[in-house]
């Protein structure tokens, strides 16, 4: 139980919520559990998050945003666009594998939460495709890539690599051949982007 | 109940098994149900399929083989390799969408069965990638495609289009934007195959 003198911030509630979800699972975790773990009343939690659904969606967004933030540095980097694209795809795959393999229960929990939070997931995918669009547009500007419509091309790159980031493929990420498959798909995709 | 005068073939048992699975679902369907629907003893069924597991695997293979057979005609066609590749990918996606959307309960049943029959599914995927390898090798021969290793390239094409044939993406096949996403990925993949 945390000292009650510490200010109750939204971030502290979200941290506690993740811990409660990890411990009880998405079906059983309640707002009362979250309040208890913080040593506050459930009313105090509701002052930050109006309903249980709002709290669950916020913790899902926080989880998804961690990935987006980690990749933003690659987008903003000053390497050539092809290198940034390869680094971005590799970093996304690595982050997903780490989440799935490092803490399978929490990953399963977040898959349930993501199923409830369709809008948050849609926005997350939109942000990731937006990051790819920046890299592809940069490649078109330097003459490295060809694309009549970088946003559509970015979506195609994202979907062509679904196998390496969509959680529905998580079981396949443990196969010994997965790294070779990833490299072969990236090779094909990068060739497809290169200026003729 | 079928007339008992008709010869009990493996094919008739497999047809009846699919119907029983459709009716009772994969959890409840039994060999006795299959025998009853054919008007024979369950011993007669076991003479063709030694165990329930063998019967379930055989019906799964039959379901998977239907797709492979439908695509074999495209592989054997005499169109140019790029057209055959586009037709093959479109036909695979159409077949999967038809199965998932046309008879969702049977599709769900076969997803459960496929989960039990890892070897049959692995062989099925191997056959599909084998078909793609034939088309890509033909493209390398005509000078339309570049590939140092057609089998690896074929696997990359297959995995880059996972979104449009892997059953874990079935829900997304109903999205209005899915056809545009498919075309954008095929465009990218075909560009990646073309000789420089």
PDB file of C-alpha atoms in Angstrom, chain A residues 115 145-147 152-153 155-157 159-164 166 168-169 171-172 180-181 184-185 187-189 191-196, chain B residues 115 145-147 152-153 155-157 159-164 166 168-169 171-172 180-181 184-185 187-189 191-196:
ATOM      1  CA  UNK A 115     -10.439  -6.203 -28.179  1.00  0.00           C
ATOM      2  CA  UNK A 145      11.891   5.424 -52.966  1.00  0.00           C
ATOM      3  CA  UNK A 146       9.114   5.669 -55.539  1.00  0.00           C
ATOM      4  CA  UNK A 147       5.553   6.250 -54.335  1.00  0.00           C
ATOM      5  CA  UNK A 152      -1.151   4.397 -49.048  1.00  0.00           C
ATOM      6  CA  UNK A 153       2.322   2.946 -49.529  1.00  0.00           C
ATOM      7  CA  UNK A 155      -0.249   1.300 -45.060  1.00  0.00           C
ATOM      8  CA  UNK A 156       0.850  -1.364 -47.569  1.00  0.00           C
ATOM      9  CA  UNK A 157       4.237  -1.705 -45.839  1.00  0.00           C
ATOM     10  CA  UNK A 159       0.054  -4.647 -43.709  1.00  0.00           C
ATOM     11  CA  UNK A 160       2.751  -6.564 -45.629  1.00  0.00           C
ATOM     12  CA  UNK A 161       4.547  -6.949 -42.283  1.00  0.00           C
ATOM     13  CA  UNK A 162       1.434  -7.853 -40.231  1.00  0.00           C
ATOM     14  CA  UNK A 163       2.969 -11.264 -39.518  1.00  0.00           C
ATOM     15  CA  UNK A 164       5.654  -9.517 -37.482  1.00  0.00           C
ATOM     16  CA  UNK A 166      -0.089  -8.176 -35.283  1.00  0.00           C
ATOM     17  CA  UNK A 168      -2.768 -12.641 -33.741  1.00  0.00           C
ATOM     18  CA  UNK A 169       0.586 -13.979 -34.998  1.00  0.00           C
ATOM     19  CA  UNK A 171       2.520 -17.823 -31.444  1.00  0.00           C
ATOM     20  CA  UNK A 172       4.553 -17.779 -34.667  1.00  0.00           C
ATOM     21  CA  UNK A 180      14.626 -15.448 -41.538  1.00  0.00           C
ATOM     22  CA  UNK A 181      11.013 -14.948 -42.639  1.00  0.00           C
ATOM     23  CA  UNK A 184      12.908 -12.067 -46.463  1.00  0.00           C
ATOM     24  CA  UNK A 185       9.720  -9.981 -46.218  1.00  0.00           C
ATOM     25  CA  UNK A 187      13.963  -7.484 -48.387  1.00  0.00           C
ATOM     26  CA  UNK A 188      10.922  -7.848 -50.681  1.00  0.00           C
ATOM     27  CA  UNK A 189       9.218  -4.737 -49.297  1.00  0.00           C
ATOM     28  CA  UNK A 191      12.831  -3.687 -53.164  1.00  0.00           C
ATOM     29  CA  UNK A 192       9.212  -2.753 -53.828  1.00  0.00           C
ATOM     30  CA  UNK A 193       9.825   0.769 -52.512  1.00  0.00           C
ATOM     31  CA  UNK A 194      13.060   1.499 -54.340  1.00  0.00           C
ATOM     32  CA  UNK A 195      12.960   3.952 -57.214  1.00  0.00           C
ATOM     33  CA  UNK A 196      12.978   2.146 -60.573  1.00  0.00           C
TER      34      UNK A 196
ATOM     35  CA  UNK B 115      -5.430 -25.932 -34.358  1.00  0.00           C
ATOM     36  CA  UNK B 145      11.180 -11.286 -61.883  1.00  0.00           C
ATOM     37  CA  UNK B 146      14.469 -11.174 -60.003  1.00  0.00           C
ATOM     38  CA  UNK B 147      15.089 -13.738 -57.265  1.00  0.00           C
ATOM     39  CA  UNK B 152      12.568 -18.120 -50.145  1.00  0.00           C
ATOM     40  CA  UNK B 153      11.014 -15.370 -52.258  1.00  0.00           C
ATOM     41  CA  UNK B 155       7.636 -17.742 -48.737  1.00  0.00           C
ATOM     42  CA  UNK B 156       8.198 -13.974 -48.437  1.00  0.00           C
ATOM     43  CA  UNK B 157       5.303 -13.280 -50.851  1.00  0.00           C
ATOM     44  CA  UNK B 159       3.949 -14.079 -45.549  1.00  0.00           C
ATOM     45  CA  UNK B 160       3.700 -10.510 -46.900  1.00  0.00           C
ATOM     46  CA  UNK B 161       0.090 -11.343 -47.810  1.00  0.00           C
ATOM     47  CA  UNK B 162      -0.767 -13.125 -44.517  1.00  0.00           C
ATOM     48  CA  UNK B 163      -3.364 -10.424 -43.811  1.00  0.00           C
ATOM     49  CA  UNK B 164      -5.362 -11.717 -46.775  1.00  0.00           C
ATOM     50  CA  UNK B 166      -4.400 -16.282 -42.543  1.00  0.00           C
ATOM     51  CA  UNK B 168      -6.477 -15.022 -37.690  1.00  0.00           C
ATOM     52  CA  UNK B 169      -7.283 -11.971 -39.846  1.00  0.00           C
ATOM     53  CA  UNK B 171     -12.552 -10.382 -38.919  1.00  0.00           C
ATOM     54  CA  UNK B 172     -10.680  -7.785 -40.962  1.00  0.00           C
ATOM     55  CA  UNK B 180      -7.951  -1.472 -51.305  1.00  0.00           C
ATOM     56  CA  UNK B 181      -5.427  -2.717 -48.720  1.00  0.00           C
ATOM     57  CA  UNK B 184      -1.822  -1.879 -52.303  1.00  0.00           C
ATOM     58  CA  UNK B 185       0.074  -4.837 -50.814  1.00  0.00           C
ATOM     59  CA  UNK B 187       1.257  -3.673 -55.924  1.00  0.00           C
ATOM     60  CA  UNK B 188       4.171  -3.384 -53.473  1.00  0.00           C
ATOM     61  CA  UNK B 189       4.968  -7.120 -53.633  1.00  0.00           C
ATOM     62  CA  UNK B 191       7.208  -4.219 -57.610  1.00  0.00           C
ATOM     63  CA  UNK B 192       9.537  -6.021 -55.218  1.00  0.00           C
ATOM     64  CA  UNK B 193       9.677  -9.039 -57.549  1.00  0.00           C
ATOM     65  CA  UNK B 194      10.242  -7.205 -60.812  1.00  0.00           C
ATOM     66  CA  UNK B 195      13.672  -7.405 -62.382  1.00  0.00           C
ATOM     67  CA  UNK B 196      15.660  -4.219 -61.764  1.00  0.00           C
TER      68      UNK B 196
END
